[in-house]
């Protein structure tokens, strides 16, 4: 399946104002080992717990199935003392995920003035 995507220019606000170009995206073939035609198989998952504020750079350990060719996805959530997800007001995001052999480097930002306990969940296919 081929998808046509349109790029937009932003006139200095959050509202796209003008289409600047179109390009065609041809998705890579999905893993054929799944139960459905075109299914993608989860290869692994891992979590990392740490405290941080501002920009953070952390290495999250995976297993041998995680490598530079893996497609990695990460999410971040604030946790309480028991490690349970909670929300206390700060905004947090993941900016970059760099898969390596057996680990991934995760870079992001926590908009808070003091270190907060967080959990980064990592998944790879």
Tab-separated table of N, CA and C in Angstrom:
chain	number	residue	atom	x	y	z
A	1	UNK	N	0.844	-1.169	0.000
A	1	UNK	CA	0.000	0.000	0.000
A	1	UNK	C	0.892	1.235	0.000
A	2	UNK	N	0.558	2.184	-0.796
A	2	UNK	CA	1.307	3.428	-0.884
A	2	UNK	C	0.474	4.535	-0.282
A	3	UNK	N	1.096	5.352	0.563
A	3	UNK	CA	0.402	6.469	1.178
A	3	UNK	C	0.971	7.765	0.651
A	4	UNK	N	0.110	8.705	0.393
A	4	UNK	CA	0.549	10.017	-0.044
A	4	UNK	C	0.428	10.955	1.150
A	5	UNK	N	1.508	11.593	1.525
A	5	UNK	CA	1.525	12.517	2.643
A	5	UNK	C	1.809	13.919	2.139
A	6	UNK	N	1.271	14.884	2.827
A	6	UNK	CA	1.493	16.273	2.456
A	6	UNK	C	2.221	16.980	3.588
A	7	UNK	N	3.290	17.695	3.265
A	7	UNK	CA	4.004	18.490	4.256
A	7	UNK	C	3.398	19.882	4.277
A	8	UNK	N	3.306	20.478	5.456
A	8	UNK	CA	2.724	21.800	5.600
A	8	UNK	C	3.749	22.773	6.150
A	9	UNK	N	3.641	24.017	5.710
A	9	UNK	CA	4.421	25.087	6.310
A	9	UNK	C	3.641	25.610	7.496
A	10	UNK	N	4.362	26.117	8.486
A	10	UNK	CA	3.737	26.665	9.669
A	10	UNK	C	4.058	28.149	9.700
A	11	UNK	N	3.034	28.982	9.753
A	11	UNK	CA	3.226	30.438	9.704
A	11	UNK	C	3.503	31.005	11.090
A	12	UNK	N	4.274	30.303	11.921
A	12	UNK	CA	4.630	30.813	13.228
A	12	UNK	C	3.634	30.475	14.318
A	13	UNK	N	2.628	29.681	14.005
A	13	UNK	CA	1.689	29.234	15.029
A	13	UNK	C	1.518	27.732	14.878
A	14	UNK	N	0.594	27.166	15.609
A	14	UNK	CA	0.427	25.712	15.578
A	14	UNK	C	-0.513	25.230	14.480
A	15	UNK	N	-0.993	26.110	13.646
A	15	UNK	CA	-1.955	25.727	12.617
A	15	UNK	C	-1.242	25.639	11.265
A	16	UNK	N	-1.223	24.449	10.642
A	16	UNK	CA	-0.621	24.346	9.310
A	16	UNK	C	-1.367	25.250	8.342
A	17	UNK	N	-0.638	26.011	7.545
A	17	UNK	CA	-1.284	27.003	6.699
A	17	UNK	C	-1.167	26.734	5.215
A	18	UNK	N	-0.132	26.058	4.789
A	18	UNK	CA	0.064	25.929	3.347
A	18	UNK	C	0.778	24.623	3.042
A	19	UNK	N	0.228	23.859	2.109
A	19	UNK	CA	0.899	22.639	1.675
A	19	UNK	C	2.120	23.017	0.856
A	20	UNK	N	3.272	22.423	1.171
A	20	UNK	CA	4.496	22.785	0.458
A	20	UNK	C	4.970	21.697	-0.489
A	21	UNK	N	4.655	20.454	-0.196
A	21	UNK	CA	5.090	19.377	-1.082
A	21	UNK	C	4.331	18.110	-0.745
A	22	UNK	N	4.322	17.182	-1.665
A	22	UNK	CA	3.764	15.867	-1.416
A	22	UNK	C	4.846	14.842	-1.667
A	23	UNK	N	4.823	13.787	-0.898
A	23	UNK	CA	5.780	12.716	-1.123
A	23	UNK	C	5.080	11.388	-0.878
A	24	UNK	N	5.651	10.340	-1.411
A	24	UNK	CA	5.056	9.011	-1.315
A	24	UNK	C	5.837	8.189	-0.317
A	25	UNK	N	5.119	7.542	0.584
A	25	UNK	CA	5.738	6.694	1.581
A	25	UNK	C	5.375	5.245	1.273
A	26	UNK	N	6.360	4.426	1.025
A	26	UNK	CA	6.144	3.001	0.807
A	26	UNK	C	6.586	2.272	2.064
A	27	UNK	N	5.643	1.792	2.877
A	27	UNK	CA	6.028	1.134	4.115
A	27	UNK	C	6.829	-0.136	3.860
A	28	UNK	N	7.714	-0.431	4.813
A	28	UNK	CA	8.493	-1.659	4.714
A	28	UNK	C	7.574	-2.844	4.937
A	29	UNK	N	7.904	-3.990	4.345
A	29	UNK	CA	7.058	-5.168	4.573
A	29	UNK	C	7.073	-5.560	6.045
A	30	UNK	N	5.921	-5.938	6.545
A	30	UNK	CA	5.816	-6.357	7.943
A	30	UNK	C	6.375	-7.762	8.112
A	31	UNK	N	6.658	-8.097	9.340
A	31	UNK	CA	7.149	-9.427	9.697
A	31	UNK	C	6.103	-10.464	9.291
A	32	UNK	N	6.512	-11.460	8.531
A	32	UNK	CA	5.555	-12.460	8.057
A	32	UNK	C	5.379	-13.602	9.042
A	33	UNK	N	6.042	-13.536	10.212
A	33	UNK	CA	5.959	-14.625	11.175
A	33	UNK	C	4.749	-14.561	12.075
A	34	UNK	N	3.942	-13.504	11.983
A	34	UNK	CA	2.796	-13.352	12.869
A	34	UNK	C	1.619	-14.199	12.433
A	35	UNK	N	0.585	-14.282	13.296
A	35	UNK	CA	-0.577	-15.112	12.989
A	35	UNK	C	-1.436	-14.535	11.873
A	36	UNK	N	-1.358	-13.227	11.629
A	36	UNK	CA	-2.131	-12.603	10.570
A	36	UNK	C	-1.195	-12.199	9.443
A	37	UNK	N	-1.728	-12.111	8.247
A	37	UNK	CA	-0.917	-11.624	7.130
A	37	UNK	C	-0.517	-10.182	7.425
A	38	UNK	N	0.760	-9.883	7.343
A	38	UNK	CA	1.241	-8.533	7.587
A	38	UNK	C	1.374	-8.168	9.048
A	39	UNK	N	1.283	-9.123	9.960
A	39	UNK	CA	1.399	-8.829	11.385
A	39	UNK	C	2.834	-8.452	11.734
A	40	UNK	N	2.986	-7.570	12.702
A	40	UNK	CA	4.304	-7.188	13.195
A	40	UNK	C	4.468	-7.805	14.574
A	41	UNK	N	5.572	-8.485	14.790
A	41	UNK	CA	5.797	-9.166	16.058
A	41	UNK	C	6.628	-8.317	17.006
A	42	UNK	N	6.164	-8.185	18.227
A	42	UNK	CA	6.935	-7.517	19.260
A	42	UNK	C	8.136	-8.399	19.591
A	43	UNK	N	9.316	-7.822	19.492
A	43	UNK	CA	10.540	-8.589	19.777
A	43	UNK	C	10.930	-8.510	21.242
A	44	UNK	N	10.621	-7.387	21.891
A	44	UNK	CA	10.999	-7.259	23.285
A	44	UNK	C	10.464	-5.990	23.919
A	45	UNK	N	10.576	-5.961	25.235
A	45	UNK	CA	10.140	-4.803	26.009
A	45	UNK	C	11.006	-4.710	27.253
A	46	UNK	N	11.179	-3.497	27.737
A	46	UNK	CA	11.992	-3.277	28.925
A	46	UNK	C	11.534	-1.986	29.586
A	47	UNK	N	11.885	-1.794	30.837
A	47	UNK	CA	11.584	-0.543	31.525
A	47	UNK	C	12.823	-0.048	32.252
A	48	UNK	N	12.890	1.238	32.422
A	48	UNK	CA	13.953	1.858	33.204
A	48	UNK	C	13.338	2.842	34.173
A	49	UNK	N	13.749	2.795	35.433
A	49	UNK	CA	13.285	3.725	36.455
A	49	UNK	C	14.438	4.640	36.825
A	50	UNK	N	14.163	5.936	36.923
A	50	UNK	CA	15.182	6.895	37.351
A	50	UNK	C	14.489	8.186	37.775
A	51	UNK	N	15.243	9.082	38.403
A	51	UNK	CA	14.745	10.411	38.749
A	51	UNK	C	15.506	11.423	37.919
A	52	UNK	N	14.787	12.429	37.414
A	52	UNK	CA	15.429	13.443	36.588
A	52	UNK	C	14.526	14.660	36.489
A	53	UNK	N	15.092	15.733	35.986
A	53	UNK	CA	14.340	16.924	35.597
A	53	UNK	C	15.132	17.607	34.504
A	54	UNK	N	14.452	18.454	33.727
A	54	UNK	CA	15.117	19.070	32.586
A	54	UNK	C	15.406	18.010	31.531
A	55	UNK	N	16.461	18.234	30.764
A	55	UNK	CA	16.848	17.277	29.725
A	55	UNK	C	17.499	16.066	30.375
A	56	UNK	N	17.083	14.888	29.954
A	56	UNK	CA	17.694	13.657	30.459
A	56	UNK	C	18.212	12.825	29.288
A	57	UNK	N	19.271	12.076	29.557
A	57	UNK	CA	19.826	11.091	28.618
A	57	UNK	C	20.068	9.841	29.442
A	58	UNK	N	19.390	8.752	29.114
A	58	UNK	CA	19.523	7.517	29.878
A	58	UNK	C	19.685	6.333	28.927
A	59	UNK	N	20.399	5.335	29.394
A	59	UNK	CA	20.528	4.080	28.665
A	59	UNK	C	19.604	3.068	29.322
A	60	UNK	N	18.680	2.517	28.547
A	60	UNK	CA	17.731	1.504	29.022
A	60	UNK	C	18.199	0.158	28.487
A	61	UNK	N	18.392	-0.788	29.370
A	61	UNK	CA	18.867	-2.112	28.979
A	61	UNK	C	17.741	-2.918	28.333
A	62	UNK	N	18.083	-3.654	27.298
A	62	UNK	CA	17.151	-4.556	26.639
A	62	UNK	C	17.684	-5.970	26.730
A	63	UNK	N	17.527	-6.734	25.669
A	63	UNK	CA	18.125	-8.065	25.604
A	63	UNK	C	18.795	-8.209	24.240
A	64	UNK	N	19.223	-9.412	23.907
A	64	UNK	CA	19.991	-9.640	22.677
A	64	UNK	C	19.179	-9.361	21.411
A	65	UNK	N	17.842	-9.346	21.512
A	65	UNK	CA	17.036	-9.079	20.317
A	65	UNK	C	17.007	-7.592	19.952
A	66	UNK	N	17.435	-6.735	20.856
A	66	UNK	CA	17.505	-5.297	20.585
A	66	UNK	C	18.835	-4.984	19.914
A	67	UNK	N	18.778	-4.371	18.733
A	67	UNK	CA	19.995	-4.069	17.978
A	67	UNK	C	19.778	-2.798	17.164
A	68	UNK	N	20.823	-2.284	16.524
A	68	UNK	CA	20.677	-1.030	15.774
A	68	UNK	C	19.619	-1.074	14.663
A	69	UNK	N	19.247	-2.249	14.202
A	69	UNK	CA	18.215	-2.367	13.178
A	69	UNK	C	16.799	-2.441	13.733
A	70	UNK	N	16.656	-2.480	15.059
A	70	UNK	CA	15.339	-2.567	15.686
A	70	UNK	C	14.574	-1.258	15.532
A	71	UNK	N	13.264	-1.370	15.462
A	71	UNK	CA	12.397	-0.187	15.516
A	71	UNK	C	11.993	-0.043	16.972
A	72	UNK	N	12.456	1.023	17.639
A	72	UNK	CA	12.227	1.229	19.075
A	72	UNK	C	11.202	2.315	19.308
A	73	UNK	N	10.393	2.111	20.336
A	73	UNK	CA	9.383	3.072	20.756
A	73	UNK	C	9.498	3.216	22.263
A	74	UNK	N	9.393	4.438	22.770
A	74	UNK	CA	9.505	4.668	24.204
A	74	UNK	C	8.399	5.597	24.671
A	75	UNK	N	7.998	5.398	25.911
A	75	UNK	CA	7.056	6.313	26.553
A	75	UNK	C	7.572	6.593	27.956
A	76	UNK	N	7.140	7.719	28.524
A	76	UNK	CA	7.580	8.102	29.855
A	76	UNK	C	6.361	8.440	30.703
A	77	UNK	N	6.418	8.070	31.983
A	77	UNK	CA	5.369	8.424	32.932
A	77	UNK	C	5.994	8.688	34.288
A	78	UNK	N	5.415	9.610	35.025
A	78	UNK	CA	5.830	9.833	36.404
A	78	UNK	C	5.331	8.665	37.233
A	79	UNK	N	6.089	8.257	38.255
A	79	UNK	CA	5.681	7.157	39.130
A	79	UNK	C	5.751	7.616	40.584
A	80	UNK	N	4.990	6.936	41.441
A	80	UNK	CA	5.061	7.214	42.876
A	80	UNK	C	6.131	6.332	43.506
A	81	UNK	N	6.253	6.348	44.821
A	81	UNK	CA	7.302	5.590	45.517
A	81	UNK	C	7.186	4.087	45.278
A	82	UNK	N	5.986	3.594	44.989
A	82	UNK	CA	5.785	2.164	44.731
A	82	UNK	C	6.030	1.804	43.272
A	83	UNK	N	6.345	2.795	42.424
A	83	UNK	CA	6.574	2.531	41.009
A	83	UNK	C	5.312	2.518	40.175
A	84	UNK	N	4.195	2.957	40.757
A	84	UNK	CA	2.915	2.992	40.063
A	84	UNK	C	2.773	4.309	39.300
A	85	UNK	N	2.356	4.278	38.043
A	85	UNK	CA	2.188	5.525	37.283
A	85	UNK	C	1.233	6.495	37.974
A	86	UNK	N	1.610	7.749	37.945
A	86	UNK	CA	0.809	8.810	38.539
A	86	UNK	C	1.011	10.068	37.708
A	87	UNK	N	0.182	11.065	37.944
A	87	UNK	CA	0.371	12.330	37.247
A	87	UNK	C	0.331	13.437	38.278
A	88	UNK	N	1.415	14.191	38.331
A	88	UNK	CA	1.518	15.240	39.322
A	88	UNK	C	1.592	16.620	38.728
A	89	UNK	N	1.438	16.779	37.447
A	89	UNK	CA	1.425	18.096	36.852
A	89	UNK	C	2.503	18.394	35.832
A	90	UNK	N	3.693	17.800	35.910
A	90	UNK	CA	4.718	18.176	34.936
A	90	UNK	C	4.427	17.596	33.557
A	91	UNK	N	4.912	18.288	32.541
A	91	UNK	CA	4.872	17.715	31.200
A	91	UNK	C	6.201	17.014	30.961
A	92	UNK	N	6.149	15.898	30.273
A	92	UNK	CA	7.342	15.087	29.996
A	92	UNK	C	7.246	14.574	28.575
A	93	UNK	N	8.401	14.395	27.936
A	93	UNK	CA	8.378	13.788	26.616
A	93	UNK	C	9.688	13.062	26.320
A	94	UNK	N	9.587	12.177	25.362
A	94	UNK	CA	10.737	11.453	24.820
A	94	UNK	C	11.061	12.120	23.489
A	95	UNK	N	12.316	12.518	23.300
A	95	UNK	CA	12.724	13.190	22.069
A	95	UNK	C	13.396	12.240	21.088
A	96	UNK	N	14.293	11.412	21.579
A	96	UNK	CA	15.063	10.521	20.715
A	96	UNK	C	15.166	9.143	21.354
A	97	UNK	N	15.152	8.117	20.511
A	97	UNK	CA	15.396	6.748	20.946
A	97	UNK	C	16.410	6.166	19.974
A	98	UNK	N	17.561	5.738	20.492
A	98	UNK	CA	18.645	5.229	19.654
A	98	UNK	C	18.907	3.770	20.021
A	99	UNK	N	18.418	2.819	19.197
A	99	UNK	CA	18.663	1.406	19.506
A	99	UNK	C	20.123	1.036	19.275
A	100	UNK	N	20.661	0.241	20.184
A	100	UNK	CA	22.028	-0.271	20.073
A	100	UNK	C	21.983	-1.753	20.422
A	101	UNK	N	23.111	-2.389	20.476
A	101	UNK	CA	23.146	-3.820	20.796
A	101	UNK	C	22.832	-4.031	22.274
A	102	UNK	N	21.628	-4.559	22.547
A	102	UNK	CA	21.225	-4.883	23.906
A	102	UNK	C	20.777	-3.711	24.756
A	103	UNK	N	20.687	-2.524	24.190
A	103	UNK	CA	20.276	-1.346	24.949
A	103	UNK	C	19.785	-0.266	24.003
A	104	UNK	N	19.170	0.763	24.569
A	104	UNK	CA	18.755	1.924	23.781
A	104	UNK	C	19.023	3.179	24.589
A	105	UNK	N	19.489	4.210	23.912
A	105	UNK	CA	19.667	5.512	24.541
A	105	UNK	C	18.365	6.279	24.350
A	106	UNK	N	17.843	6.823	25.446
A	106	UNK	CA	16.594	7.579	25.402
A	106	UNK	C	16.895	8.999	25.873
A	107	UNK	N	16.488	9.974	25.069
A	107	UNK	CA	16.700	11.386	25.376
A	107	UNK	C	15.343	12.065	25.435
A	108	UNK	N	15.149	12.931	26.414
A	108	UNK	CA	13.884	13.639	26.513
A	108	UNK	C	13.965	14.804	27.472
A	109	UNK	N	12.804	15.265	27.898
A	109	UNK	CA	12.742	16.435	28.767
A	109	UNK	C	11.599	16.285	29.765
A	110	UNK	N	11.870	16.678	31.007
A	110	UNK	CA	10.864	16.721	32.063
A	110	UNK	C	10.763	18.178	32.512
A	111	UNK	N	9.608	18.793	32.301
A	111	UNK	CA	9.400	20.200	32.610
A	111	UNK	C	9.075	20.346	34.100
A	112	UNK	N	10.141	20.332	34.928
A	112	UNK	CA	9.973	20.469	36.369
A	112	UNK	C	11.293	20.968	36.943
A	113	UNK	N	11.246	21.622	38.105
A	113	UNK	CA	12.456	22.217	38.685
A	113	UNK	C	13.257	21.283	39.576
A	114	UNK	N	12.661	20.189	40.020
A	114	UNK	CA	13.357	19.240	40.890
A	114	UNK	C	13.228	17.843	40.287
A	115	UNK	N	14.140	16.940	40.646
A	115	UNK	CA	14.069	15.575	40.095
A	115	UNK	C	12.760	14.863	40.462
A	116	UNK	N	12.177	14.204	39.486
A	116	UNK	CA	10.956	13.427	39.678
A	116	UNK	C	11.224	11.968	39.330
A	117	UNK	N	10.628	11.034	40.067
A	117	UNK	CA	10.769	9.623	39.710
A	117	UNK	C	9.915	9.306	38.489
A	118	UNK	N	10.523	8.658	37.494
A	118	UNK	CA	9.824	8.324	36.254
A	118	UNK	C	10.130	6.890	35.836
A	119	UNK	N	9.287	6.392	34.953
A	119	UNK	CA	9.500	5.093	34.310
A	119	UNK	C	9.478	5.319	32.816
A	120	UNK	N	10.512	4.829	32.142
A	120	UNK	CA	10.527	4.839	30.687
A	120	UNK	C	10.296	3.407	30.231
A	121	UNK	N	9.247	3.219	29.421
A	121	UNK	CA	8.949	1.905	28.855
A	121	UNK	C	9.473	1.871	27.435
A	122	UNK	N	10.141	0.788	27.096
A	122	UNK	CA	10.770	0.630	25.796
A	122	UNK	C	10.240	-0.630	25.138
A	123	UNK	N	9.837	-0.513	23.882
A	123	UNK	CA	9.349	-1.648	23.094
A	123	UNK	C	10.095	-1.666	21.781
A	124	UNK	N	10.354	-2.824	21.237
A	124	UNK	CA	11.014	-2.884	19.949
A	124	UNK	C	10.465	-4.024	19.106
A	125	UNK	N	10.504	-3.763	17.793
A	125	UNK	CA	10.050	-4.763	16.824
A	125	UNK	C	11.172	-5.024	15.839
